[in-house]
Amino acid sequence: MNKTWWKEGIMYQIYPRSFNDSNEDGIGDLNGIAEKLDYIKDLGVDIIWLSPVYKSPNDDNGYDISDYYDIMDEFGKMADFDKLLEGVHKRGMKLVMDLVVNHSSDEHEWFQTSRSSKDNPFRDYYYWKPPGPDGGPPNNWQSFFGGSAWELDETTGEYYLHLFTKKQPDLNWENPKVREEVYQLMRFWLDKGVDGFRMDVIPLISKHLDFPDVSNDDFLYVIEKVYANGPRVHEFLREMNEKVISQYDMMTVGEGPGITSKLARNYVGDDRKELHMIFHLDHMFLGMQENGKFYPREVKLSEFKSIFTEWNFDIGEDCWINIYLDNHDFPRMVSRWGDDEEFHNESGKLLAMLILTLRGTPCIYQGSEIGMTNVAFDSIEDYRDVETLNNYRIEKAAGKDMETFMKGVHQNGRDNVRTPIQWDDSENGGFTTGKPWIKVNPNYKTINAKQALADSNSIYYFYQEMIKYRKANPTLVYGDYMIMDKDDEYLFTYRRRDDEHTYWIILNMSSNHQLFELPVYEELSLEICNYKDVNPNSRKLQPWEARLYKIKK
């Protein structure tokens, strides 16, 4: 197995709009991030993933880019970015940018020119189609955010494709000029000194050019079989690797909608020369398949465990993935996978042990290290996410029960993870003295970084301890993985092992006491536990108890 810095590092995702506001306009910014670099470094982080900071009209909070070579006005100037990058490197960390090139903003000059006429030189930078036989959209494709994936443009009377919002037209990767534009902008940032890219929805860049109608109502099926894994996606990624990635000491991690564990090595196998690793979304979509994310069903622990086990088996030794339990698109981990009320501290620590002992590069989303939770705003007026607002309008127009819908928003809406970071117990959680762009979670009085740093028993210090331990024990990075209890609905127990060491991780993912079988070894050392004064030989686990044993040879 190839050993590299991006396999051994700890990633930390920053959502700039919600991280820290330095100029009190209610919006996080680059200088605000710079102010907190020591906080991030002290946690043990090696790699910062910065969600988009490029110039954008913010229809999808920066994932709609109008200029790939400039900084969003609300976030600062390019000089502020340069200063931030210098500060990151000075502290021995690396900075990974978000590469959003499946689509641009409709305010990008490429699209503005493209829509001006049918024969302009930028027309085929995007996908344009005449109306379908009935005079409507060219096919029945649906947007990820609700409604048709086609928008009629009155200027030329044709439709353009947008798999996301109508202000995010899809770029036409069939056009070699588009691909070269992408490679050029990548080189621009790499030459500045950034250390790699997280690639947004990268499996979607190659389209089925016959644009077939979809006959399956299962949207996840549609993503995998129609929108993702297109006929030329691997050709495009190999070309990107040859022309850019292979020319730099950098890391790439692709967001993987539609990439199953069986398809993963086509993207990240060492011999493929495409990407270094992927974020898969299988566990993120659990419970959302049947009726969509706003009408979720309960998920069994055995389902959750089977995904990690299946992925570990299918990728083999020569592939790599990212391990995460929340990010800017999915709800807070302690609310979704833990118990954010009675056992908030214990389950927050257990989940930290989970992501830091599985095989893959761990990624911590901002605020998870202090146990930030989902939020339940009473009114739709308090929400900002385009996905939530679009679906609210659609469901209300269809006469659905909006109380039930709002419960789904409270569970799975993206604004759960976009409320401002709670730095202290002052007004607005210390995020800003201005009016925040979205309300702060009301629990900032009790859950905040100041409180966490003052409490030696906090979730923050448990993350710090686990990160330090992982770095000191490479078996937890490179060792093999074996699950020991695949059908148990309360315990998640697995082994990490190589020629040097063996570790057992035993997690009680329930709010009740559970019994477990201790492995039989002559010398068994309890290295880390999220409870104090635990008898290492006890077979009884307290609610949300997490133990890490080391087998001494």
Coordinates of C-alpha atoms in Angstrom, one line a residue:
M1 CA 0.0 0.0 0.0
N2 CA 1.2 3.5 -0.9
K3 CA 1.7 5.6 2.2
T4 CA 1.0 9.3 1.7
W5 CA 0.3 12.5 3.7
W6 CA -3.3 12.7 2.6
K7 CA -4.1 9.2 3.9
E8 CA -2.5 10.0 7.3
G9 CA -3.9 13.5 7.7
I10 CA -7.0 14.7 9.5
M11 CA -9.3 16.9 7.4
Y12 CA -11.5 19.7 8.8
Q13 CA -14.2 21.2 6.6
I14 CA -14.9 25.0 6.9
Y15 CA -18.1 26.4 5.6
P16 CA -16.9 30.0 5.4
R17 CA -20.3 31.8 5.5
S18 CA -20.9 30.3 8.9
F19 CA -17.5 30.0 10.5
N20 CA -16.4 33.4 11.9
D21 CA -17.3 36.9 11.0
S22 CA -14.4 39.4 11.3
N23 CA -16.1 42.6 10.0
E24 CA -19.4 42.2 11.8
D25 CA -21.6 42.1 8.7
G26 CA -23.2 38.9 9.8
I27 CA -21.4 36.7 7.3
G28 CA -18.3 34.6 7.9
D29 CA -15.2 35.6 6.0
L30 CA -11.6 34.7 5.2
N31 CA -10.1 36.9 7.9
G32 CA -12.5 35.3 10.4
I33 CA -11.0 31.9 9.4
A34 CA -7.5 33.3 9.8
E35 CA -8.3 34.4 13.3
K36 CA -9.2 30.8 14.3
L37 CA -6.3 28.9 12.7
D38 CA -4.6 28.2 16.1
Y39 CA -7.9 26.7 17.3
I40 CA -8.0 24.3 14.3
K41 CA -4.3 23.5 14.6
D42 CA -4.6 22.7 18.3
L43 CA -7.3 20.2 17.5
G44 CA -4.8 18.2 15.6
V45 CA -6.0 19.0 12.0
D46 CA -3.6 18.6 9.1
I47 CA -5.8 19.5 6.1
I48 CA -8.4 22.3 5.9
W49 CA -11.1 21.8 3.2
L50 CA -12.5 25.2 2.4
S51 CA -16.0 25.3 0.9
P52 CA -16.3 27.7 -2.1
V53 CA -15.0 31.2 -1.6
Y54 CA -15.1 32.2 -5.3
K55 CA -17.2 35.1 -6.6
S56 CA -20.8 34.0 -6.6
P57 CA -24.4 35.4 -6.6
N58 CA -25.0 32.8 -3.8
D59 CA -28.1 31.1 -5.2
D60 CA -26.6 27.9 -3.7
N61 CA -24.3 29.5 -1.1
G62 CA -21.2 29.7 -3.3
Y63 CA -21.7 26.4 -5.3
D64 CA -22.8 28.7 -8.2
I65 CA -19.6 30.3 -9.3
S66 CA -19.5 33.5 -11.5
D67 CA -15.7 33.9 -11.5
Y68 CA -13.3 31.1 -10.7
Y69 CA -10.4 33.6 -10.4
D70 CA -11.8 36.0 -7.8
I71 CA -13.0 36.0 -4.2
M72 CA -16.6 36.6 -3.2
D73 CA -17.0 40.2 -2.0
E74 CA -18.6 39.1 1.3
F75 CA -15.6 36.9 2.1
G76 CA -12.8 39.4 1.4
K77 CA -10.2 40.1 -1.2
M78 CA -7.6 37.9 -2.9
A79 CA -5.0 39.4 -0.6
D80 CA -7.0 38.0 2.4
F81 CA -7.0 34.6 0.8
D82 CA -3.2 34.8 0.3
K83 CA -2.8 35.7 3.9
L84 CA -5.0 32.8 5.0
L85 CA -3.1 30.4 2.9
E86 CA 0.2 31.6 4.3
G87 CA -1.2 31.2 7.8
V88 CA -2.3 27.7 7.1
H89 CA 1.1 26.7 5.7
K90 CA 3.0 28.5 8.5
R91 CA 1.2 26.2 11.0
G92 CA 2.1 23.1 9.1
M93 CA -1.4 22.5 7.7
K94 CA -2.5 22.2 4.1
L95 CA -5.5 23.9 2.3
V96 CA -7.8 22.1 -0.1
M97 CA -10.2 24.2 -2.2
D98 CA -13.6 23.2 -3.5
L99 CA -13.6 22.6 -7.2
V100 CA -17.1 23.1 -8.6
V101 CA -17.0 22.4 -12.3
N102 CA -20.1 20.3 -13.1
H103 CA -21.8 23.6 -13.4
S104 CA -21.2 27.3 -13.2
S105 CA -23.4 30.2 -12.2
D106 CA -25.8 31.6 -14.9
E107 CA -24.1 34.9 -14.1
H108 CA -20.7 33.6 -15.3
E109 CA -19.5 35.4 -18.5
W110 CA -19.4 32.0 -20.3
F111 CA -23.1 31.5 -19.8
Q112 CA -24.1 35.1 -20.4
T113 CA -22.4 34.9 -23.8
S114 CA -23.7 31.3 -24.4
R115 CA -27.4 32.4 -24.0
S116 CA -27.0 35.5 -26.2
S117 CA -27.5 33.6 -29.5
K118 CA -27.4 30.1 -31.0
D119 CA -24.2 30.6 -33.0
N120 CA -21.9 32.4 -30.5
P121 CA -18.6 30.7 -29.7
F122 CA -19.6 29.9 -26.1
R123 CA -22.9 28.2 -27.0
D124 CA -21.5 24.7 -26.6
Y125 CA -20.0 25.5 -23.2
Y126 CA -23.4 24.3 -21.9
Y127 CA -26.2 21.9 -22.9
W128 CA -28.9 23.6 -25.0
K129 CA -31.8 21.7 -26.5
P130 CA -35.0 22.7 -28.4
P131 CA -38.3 22.1 -26.7
G132 CA -39.6 18.5 -26.6
P133 CA -42.4 17.2 -28.8
D134 CA -45.1 18.6 -26.5
G135 CA -43.4 22.0 -26.5
G136 CA -42.1 21.5 -23.0
P137 CA -38.7 20.4 -21.6
P138 CA -36.5 18.1 -23.8
N139 CA -37.0 15.2 -21.3
N140 CA -38.4 14.5 -17.9
W141 CA -35.1 14.8 -15.9
Q142 CA -35.6 16.3 -12.4
S143 CA -33.3 18.7 -10.6
F144 CA -31.6 17.5 -7.3
F145 CA -33.4 20.5 -5.7
G146 CA -36.9 19.8 -7.1
G147 CA -38.6 20.6 -10.4
S148 CA -37.5 20.1 -13.9
A149 CA -33.7 20.0 -14.7
W150 CA -34.4 22.1 -17.8
E151 CA -35.1 25.9 -18.0
L152 CA -36.4 27.7 -21.0
D153 CA -34.4 30.7 -22.0
E154 CA -36.6 33.2 -23.9
T155 CA -33.7 34.8 -25.8
T156 CA -33.2 31.8 -28.1
G157 CA -36.3 29.7 -27.3
E158 CA -34.2 26.8 -26.2
Y159 CA -33.8 25.0 -22.9
Y160 CA -30.5 24.6 -20.9
L161 CA -29.7 21.8 -18.5
H162 CA -29.3 22.4 -14.8
L163 CA -29.1 19.3 -12.6
F164 CA -29.2 21.7 -9.6
T165 CA -30.8 25.1 -9.4
K166 CA -31.8 27.0 -12.6
K167 CA -29.0 29.4 -11.8
Q168 CA -26.5 26.5 -12.0
P169 CA -26.3 25.5 -15.7
D170 CA -24.3 22.4 -16.4
L171 CA -21.0 22.8 -18.2
N172 CA -20.5 20.7 -21.4
W173 CA -17.5 18.6 -20.8
E174 CA -17.7 17.2 -24.3
N175 CA -16.3 20.5 -25.4
P176 CA -12.4 20.3 -25.1
K177 CA -12.3 24.1 -24.6
V178 CA -14.4 23.7 -21.4
R179 CA -12.0 21.0 -20.1
E180 CA -9.0 23.2 -20.8
E181 CA -10.7 26.1 -19.0
V182 CA -11.1 23.8 -15.9
Y183 CA -7.5 22.7 -16.1
Q184 CA -6.3 26.3 -16.4
L185 CA -8.3 27.4 -13.3
M186 CA -6.9 24.4 -11.3
R187 CA -3.4 25.4 -12.2
F188 CA -4.1 29.0 -11.2
W189 CA -4.9 27.9 -7.6
L190 CA -2.3 25.2 -7.4
D191 CA 0.4 27.6 -8.5
K192 CA -0.8 29.9 -5.7
G193 CA 0.1 27.1 -3.3
V194 CA -3.2 25.3 -2.5
D195 CA -2.7 21.6 -1.8
G196 CA -5.5 20.0 -3.7
F197 CA -9.2 20.0 -4.4
R198 CA -12.4 18.5 -3.1
M199 CA -14.4 18.0 -6.3
D200 CA -18.1 18.7 -6.2
V201 CA -20.4 16.1 -7.7
I202 CA -17.6 15.0 -10.0
P203 CA -19.2 11.8 -11.3
L204 CA -21.9 13.9 -13.0
I205 CA -19.5 15.7 -15.5
S206 CA -20.1 13.2 -18.4
K207 CA -23.7 13.1 -19.7
H208 CA -25.6 10.5 -21.7
L209 CA -26.0 12.6 -24.8
D210 CA -29.2 10.9 -26.0
F211 CA -30.8 12.4 -22.9
P212 CA -33.2 9.5 -22.3
D213 CA -36.4 9.9 -20.3
V214 CA -36.3 8.4 -16.8
S215 CA -38.8 5.7 -16.1
N216 CA -37.8 5.0 -12.5
D217 CA -39.2 7.0 -9.5
D218 CA -36.3 6.1 -7.3
F219 CA -34.1 9.3 -7.5
L220 CA -31.0 7.5 -6.1
Y221 CA -31.4 5.0 -8.9
V222 CA -31.6 7.8 -11.4
I223 CA -28.5 9.5 -9.9
E224 CA -26.4 6.3 -10.3
K225 CA -27.7 5.0 -13.6
V226 CA -28.5 8.3 -15.5
Y227 CA -26.8 11.4 -14.0
A228 CA -23.6 9.9 -12.7
N229 CA -20.9 7.5 -14.2
G230 CA -21.5 8.8 -17.7
P231 CA -19.8 7.2 -20.8
R232 CA -16.7 9.5 -20.8
V233 CA -16.3 10.3 -17.1
H234 CA -13.2 8.2 -16.6
E235 CA -11.7 9.5 -19.9
F236 CA -12.2 13.1 -18.6
L237 CA -10.7 12.3 -15.2
R238 CA -7.7 10.6 -16.6
E239 CA -7.1 13.6 -18.8
M240 CA -7.4 15.9 -15.8
N241 CA -4.9 13.7 -13.9
E242 CA -2.4 13.7 -16.8
K243 CA -2.6 17.4 -17.5
V244 CA -2.9 18.7 -13.9
I245 CA -3.0 16.3 -10.9
S246 CA 0.1 14.3 -11.8
Q247 CA 2.1 17.6 -12.1
Y248 CA 1.7 18.6 -8.5
D249 CA 2.1 17.2 -5.0
M250 CA -1.5 17.5 -4.2
M251 CA -4.6 15.5 -3.1
T252 CA -7.9 15.1 -4.8
V253 CA -11.1 13.9 -3.2
G254 CA -14.2 13.5 -5.3
E255 CA -17.8 13.9 -3.9
G256 CA -19.4 10.6 -5.0
P257 CA -23.1 10.8 -5.7
G258 CA -23.9 7.7 -7.8
I259 CA -20.6 6.0 -7.1
T260 CA -21.3 2.6 -5.5
S261 CA -18.7 0.5 -3.7
K262 CA -18.5 -1.7 -6.7
L263 CA -17.7 1.2 -9.0
A264 CA -15.3 3.0 -6.6
R265 CA -12.0 1.5 -7.7
N266 CA -12.8 2.8 -11.3
Y267 CA -12.3 6.2 -9.8
V268 CA -9.6 5.7 -7.1
G269 CA -7.7 2.6 -7.9
D270 CA -3.9 3.2 -7.9
D271 CA -3.7 1.9 -11.5
R272 CA -6.5 4.2 -12.8
K273 CA -4.6 7.5 -12.5
E274 CA -7.8 9.4 -11.8
L275 CA -8.6 10.6 -8.3
H276 CA -7.0 9.9 -4.9
M277 CA -10.1 9.2 -2.9
I278 CA -13.8 9.8 -2.8
F279 CA -16.5 10.8 -0.3
H280 CA -19.2 8.2 -0.9
L281 CA -22.8 9.1 0.1
D282 CA -24.3 5.7 0.8
H283 CA -24.6 6.2 4.5
M284 CA -25.7 9.7 4.1
F285 CA -28.7 8.7 2.0
L286 CA -29.8 6.0 4.5
G287 CA -33.5 6.3 5.3
M288 CA -34.1 8.8 2.5
Q289 CA -34.5 6.4 -0.4
E290 CA -38.2 5.7 -0.4
N291 CA -39.9 9.1 0.1
G292 CA -37.0 11.6 -0.1
K293 CA -34.9 13.3 2.6
F294 CA -37.8 15.2 4.1
Y295 CA -39.8 12.1 4.8
P296 CA -37.1 9.8 6.2
R297 CA -37.6 6.4 7.7
E298 CA -35.8 5.0 10.8
V299 CA -32.5 3.4 10.0
K300 CA -31.2 0.2 11.6
L301 CA -27.7 0.1 13.0
S302 CA -27.0 -3.1 10.9
E303 CA -27.7 -1.1 7.8
F304 CA -25.3 1.6 8.8
K305 CA -22.6 -0.9 9.7
S306 CA -23.0 -2.9 6.5
I307 CA -22.2 0.2 4.4
F308 CA -18.8 0.8 6.0
T309 CA -18.1 -2.9 5.8
E310 CA -19.1 -3.3 2.2
W311 CA -17.1 -0.3 1.1
N312 CA -14.0 -1.5 3.0
F313 CA -14.2 -4.9 1.3
D314 CA -14.9 -3.6 -2.2
I315 CA -12.2 -1.0 -2.4
G316 CA -9.4 -3.4 -1.4
E317 CA -5.9 -2.3 -0.4
D318 CA -5.1 -0.1 -3.4
C319 CA -8.1 2.3 -3.1
W320 CA -8.9 5.0 -0.5
I321 CA -12.0 6.8 0.7
N322 CA -12.9 9.6 3.1
I323 CA -14.6 8.9 6.4
Y324 CA -17.2 11.4 7.6
L325 CA -20.6 11.4 9.4
D326 CA -21.8 14.9 8.5
N327 CA -20.9 17.8 6.2
H328 CA -22.4 21.0 4.7
D329 CA -25.1 18.9 3.0
F330 CA -26.2 16.5 5.7
P331 CA -27.4 16.9 9.3
R332 CA -25.3 17.1 12.4
M333 CA -23.7 13.8 13.3
V334 CA -24.6 13.8 17.0
S335 CA -28.3 14.6 16.1
R336 CA -28.5 12.0 13.4
W337 CA -26.3 9.1 14.6
G338 CA -26.1 9.8 18.3
D339 CA -28.3 11.1 21.2
D340 CA -28.1 14.8 21.2
E341 CA -30.1 15.2 24.4
E342 CA -29.6 12.8 27.3
F343 CA -26.2 11.4 26.1
H344 CA -25.0 14.4 24.1
N345 CA -21.4 14.3 25.5
E346 CA -21.1 10.5 25.4
S347 CA -22.5 9.9 21.9
G348 CA -20.5 12.9 20.5
K349 CA -17.3 11.2 21.8
L350 CA -18.3 7.8 20.5
L351 CA -18.8 9.2 17.0
A352 CA -15.4 10.8 17.2
M353 CA -13.9 7.4 18.0
L354 CA -15.8 5.9 15.1
I355 CA -14.6 8.3 12.4
L356 CA -11.0 8.3 13.8
T357 CA -10.6 4.5 13.9
L358 CA -12.1 3.4 10.5
R359 CA -10.0 2.9 7.4
G360 CA -9.9 6.1 5.4
T361 CA -9.0 9.7 5.8
P362 CA -11.2 11.3 8.6
C363 CA -13.0 14.5 7.9
I364 CA -14.5 16.6 10.8
Y365 CA -17.1 19.2 9.9
Q366 CA -16.9 22.5 11.7
G367 CA -18.6 22.5 15.0
S368 CA -18.8 18.7 15.3
E369 CA -15.7 18.8 17.6
I370 CA -17.8 20.7 20.2
G371 CA -21.0 18.7 19.6
M372 CA -23.1 21.2 17.7
T373 CA -26.6 19.9 17.0
N374 CA -29.4 20.2 14.5
V375 CA -31.7 23.2 14.9
A376 CA -35.5 23.3 14.7
F377 CA -36.6 26.7 13.6
D378 CA -40.4 27.2 13.9
S379 CA -40.9 29.1 10.7
I380 CA -39.9 28.4 7.1
E381 CA -38.9 32.1 7.0
D382 CA -35.9 31.3 9.2
Y383 CA -34.5 28.9 6.6
R384 CA -32.1 29.9 3.8
D385 CA -31.2 26.8 1.9
V386 CA -32.5 26.7 -1.7
E387 CA -33.2 23.0 -1.5
T388 CA -35.4 23.3 1.6
L389 CA -37.2 26.4 0.2
N390 CA -37.8 24.8 -3.2
N391 CA -39.2 21.6 -1.7
Y392 CA -41.4 23.6 0.7
R393 CA -43.1 25.4 -2.2
I394 CA -43.5 22.2 -4.2
E395 CA -45.0 20.3 -1.2
K396 CA -47.3 23.1 -0.2
A397 CA -48.6 23.5 -3.7
A398 CA -49.3 19.7 -3.8
G399 CA -51.4 20.0 -0.6
K400 CA -49.0 18.0 1.6
D401 CA -49.0 18.1 5.4
M402 CA -46.6 20.9 6.0
E403 CA -46.2 20.0 9.7
T404 CA -44.8 16.6 8.7
F405 CA -42.6 18.3 6.1
M406 CA -41.1 20.7 8.6
K407 CA -40.3 17.7 10.9
G408 CA -38.3 16.4 8.0
V409 CA -36.5 19.7 7.6
H410 CA -35.6 19.6 11.3
Q411 CA -34.1 16.2 10.8
N412 CA -32.4 16.4 7.4
G413 CA -32.5 20.0 6.1
R414 CA -29.1 21.4 5.1
D415 CA -29.4 24.5 7.3
N416 CA -29.0 22.2 10.3
V417 CA -25.2 22.3 9.6
R418 CA -25.1 25.9 8.3
T419 CA -26.0 27.7 11.5
P420 CA -23.1 29.8 12.7
I421 CA -20.3 28.3 14.8
Q422 CA -21.0 28.8 18.5
W423 CA -17.7 30.3 19.8
D424 CA -19.0 31.4 23.2
D425 CA -22.2 32.2 25.1
S426 CA -22.4 35.9 24.1
E427 CA -25.0 37.1 21.7
N428 CA -25.1 35.2 18.4
G429 CA -22.7 32.7 19.9
G430 CA -19.7 35.0 19.4
F431 CA -20.0 34.5 15.6
T432 CA -20.8 38.2 14.9
T433 CA -22.0 41.4 16.6
G434 CA -24.1 42.1 13.5
K435 CA -27.2 40.3 12.3
P436 CA -26.2 36.8 11.3
W437 CA -27.2 35.7 7.7
I438 CA -29.0 32.8 9.4
K439 CA -30.1 32.5 13.0
V440 CA -27.8 30.9 15.5
N441 CA -28.9 27.7 17.2
P442 CA -30.5 28.7 20.5
N443 CA -28.5 26.2 22.4
Y444 CA -25.3 28.3 22.0
K445 CA -25.5 29.2 25.6
T446 CA -24.6 25.7 26.7
I447 CA -22.8 24.3 23.6
N448 CA -19.9 26.5 22.5
A449 CA -16.2 26.4 22.0
K450 CA -15.4 28.5 25.0
Q451 CA -17.2 26.1 27.3
A452 CA -15.6 23.1 25.5
L453 CA -12.1 24.5 25.9
A454 CA -12.7 25.1 29.6
D455 CA -14.0 21.6 30.3
S456 CA -11.3 18.9 30.3
N457 CA -14.1 16.3 29.8
S458 CA -15.5 17.9 26.7
I459 CA -16.1 16.4 23.2
Y460 CA -13.3 18.8 21.9
Y461 CA -10.6 17.3 24.1
F462 CA -11.8 13.8 23.2
Y463 CA -11.3 14.6 19.5
Q464 CA -7.9 15.9 20.3
E465 CA -7.0 12.8 22.3
M466 CA -8.2 10.5 19.5
I467 CA -6.4 12.4 16.8
K468 CA -3.2 12.3 18.7
Y469 CA -3.6 8.5 19.3
R470 CA -4.4 7.8 15.6
K471 CA -1.3 9.7 14.5
A472 CA 0.9 7.8 16.9
N473 CA -0.5 4.4 15.8
P474 CA -0.4 3.9 12.0
T475 CA -2.3 0.6 12.3
L476 CA -5.4 2.8 12.7
V477 CA -4.6 4.3 9.4
Y478 CA -3.4 1.5 7.2
G479 CA -4.4 -1.7 9.1
D480 CA -7.1 -4.0 7.8
Y481 CA -10.6 -3.8 9.1
M482 CA -12.9 -6.7 10.2
I483 CA -16.4 -6.3 11.6
M484 CA -17.3 -8.6 14.5
D485 CA -21.0 -8.1 14.9
K486 CA -22.7 -7.3 11.6
D487 CA -26.2 -8.2 12.7
D488 CA -26.2 -6.6 16.2
E489 CA -28.6 -3.6 16.3
Y490 CA -26.9 -1.9 19.3
L491 CA -23.1 -2.7 19.1
F492 CA -20.6 -1.8 16.5
T493 CA -17.5 -3.8 17.1
Y494 CA -14.5 -4.1 14.7
R495 CA -10.9 -4.9 14.6
R496 CA -8.0 -3.0 13.0
R497 CA -4.8 -5.0 12.5
D498 CA -1.5 -5.2 10.7
D499 CA 1.8 -7.1 11.3
E500 CA 2.7 -4.8 14.2
H501 CA -0.5 -4.3 16.2
T502 CA -4.1 -5.3 16.8
Y503 CA -6.9 -3.0 18.0
W504 CA -10.5 -3.7 19.0
I505 CA -13.0 -0.9 18.9
I506 CA -16.2 -1.5 20.8
L507 CA -19.1 1.0 20.5
N508 CA -22.4 0.8 22.2
M509 CA -24.6 2.9 19.8
S510 CA -27.7 2.9 22.0
S511 CA -29.0 4.8 25.0
N512 CA -29.2 1.6 27.1
H513 CA -26.7 -0.7 28.8
Q514 CA -25.4 -3.5 26.6
L515 CA -23.3 -6.6 27.2
F516 CA -20.4 -7.6 24.9
E517 CA -17.9 -10.4 24.6
L518 CA -14.3 -9.4 25.4
P519 CA -11.7 -10.8 23.0
V520 CA -9.5 -13.4 24.6
Y521 CA -5.9 -12.3 24.7
E522 CA -3.2 -12.6 27.3
E523 CA -2.5 -8.9 27.3
L524 CA -5.4 -6.6 26.6
S525 CA -5.0 -2.9 27.3
L526 CA -7.9 -0.4 27.4
E527 CA -6.3 2.6 25.7
I528 CA -9.2 5.1 25.4
C529 CA -12.7 5.2 26.7
N530 CA -15.3 8.0 26.7
Y531 CA -16.3 7.3 30.3
K532 CA -14.1 7.8 33.3
D533 CA -12.9 5.1 35.7
V534 CA -14.1 2.1 33.6
N535 CA -13.2 -1.4 34.6
P536 CA -11.4 -2.6 31.4
N537 CA -12.5 -6.2 32.1
S538 CA -16.1 -5.4 32.5
R539 CA -18.4 -6.8 29.8
K540 CA -21.1 -4.3 30.5
L541 CA -21.2 -1.1 28.4
Q542 CA -22.8 2.1 29.6
P543 CA -25.1 4.0 27.2
W544 CA -23.0 5.3 24.2
E545 CA -19.8 3.9 25.7
A546 CA -16.9 3.7 23.4
R547 CA -13.7 1.6 24.1
L548 CA -10.5 1.2 22.2
Y549 CA -8.4 -1.8 23.2
K550 CA -4.9 -2.6 22.1
I551 CA -3.7 -6.2 22.0
K552 CA -0.1 -6.5 23.3
K553 CA 1.9 -9.1 21.4

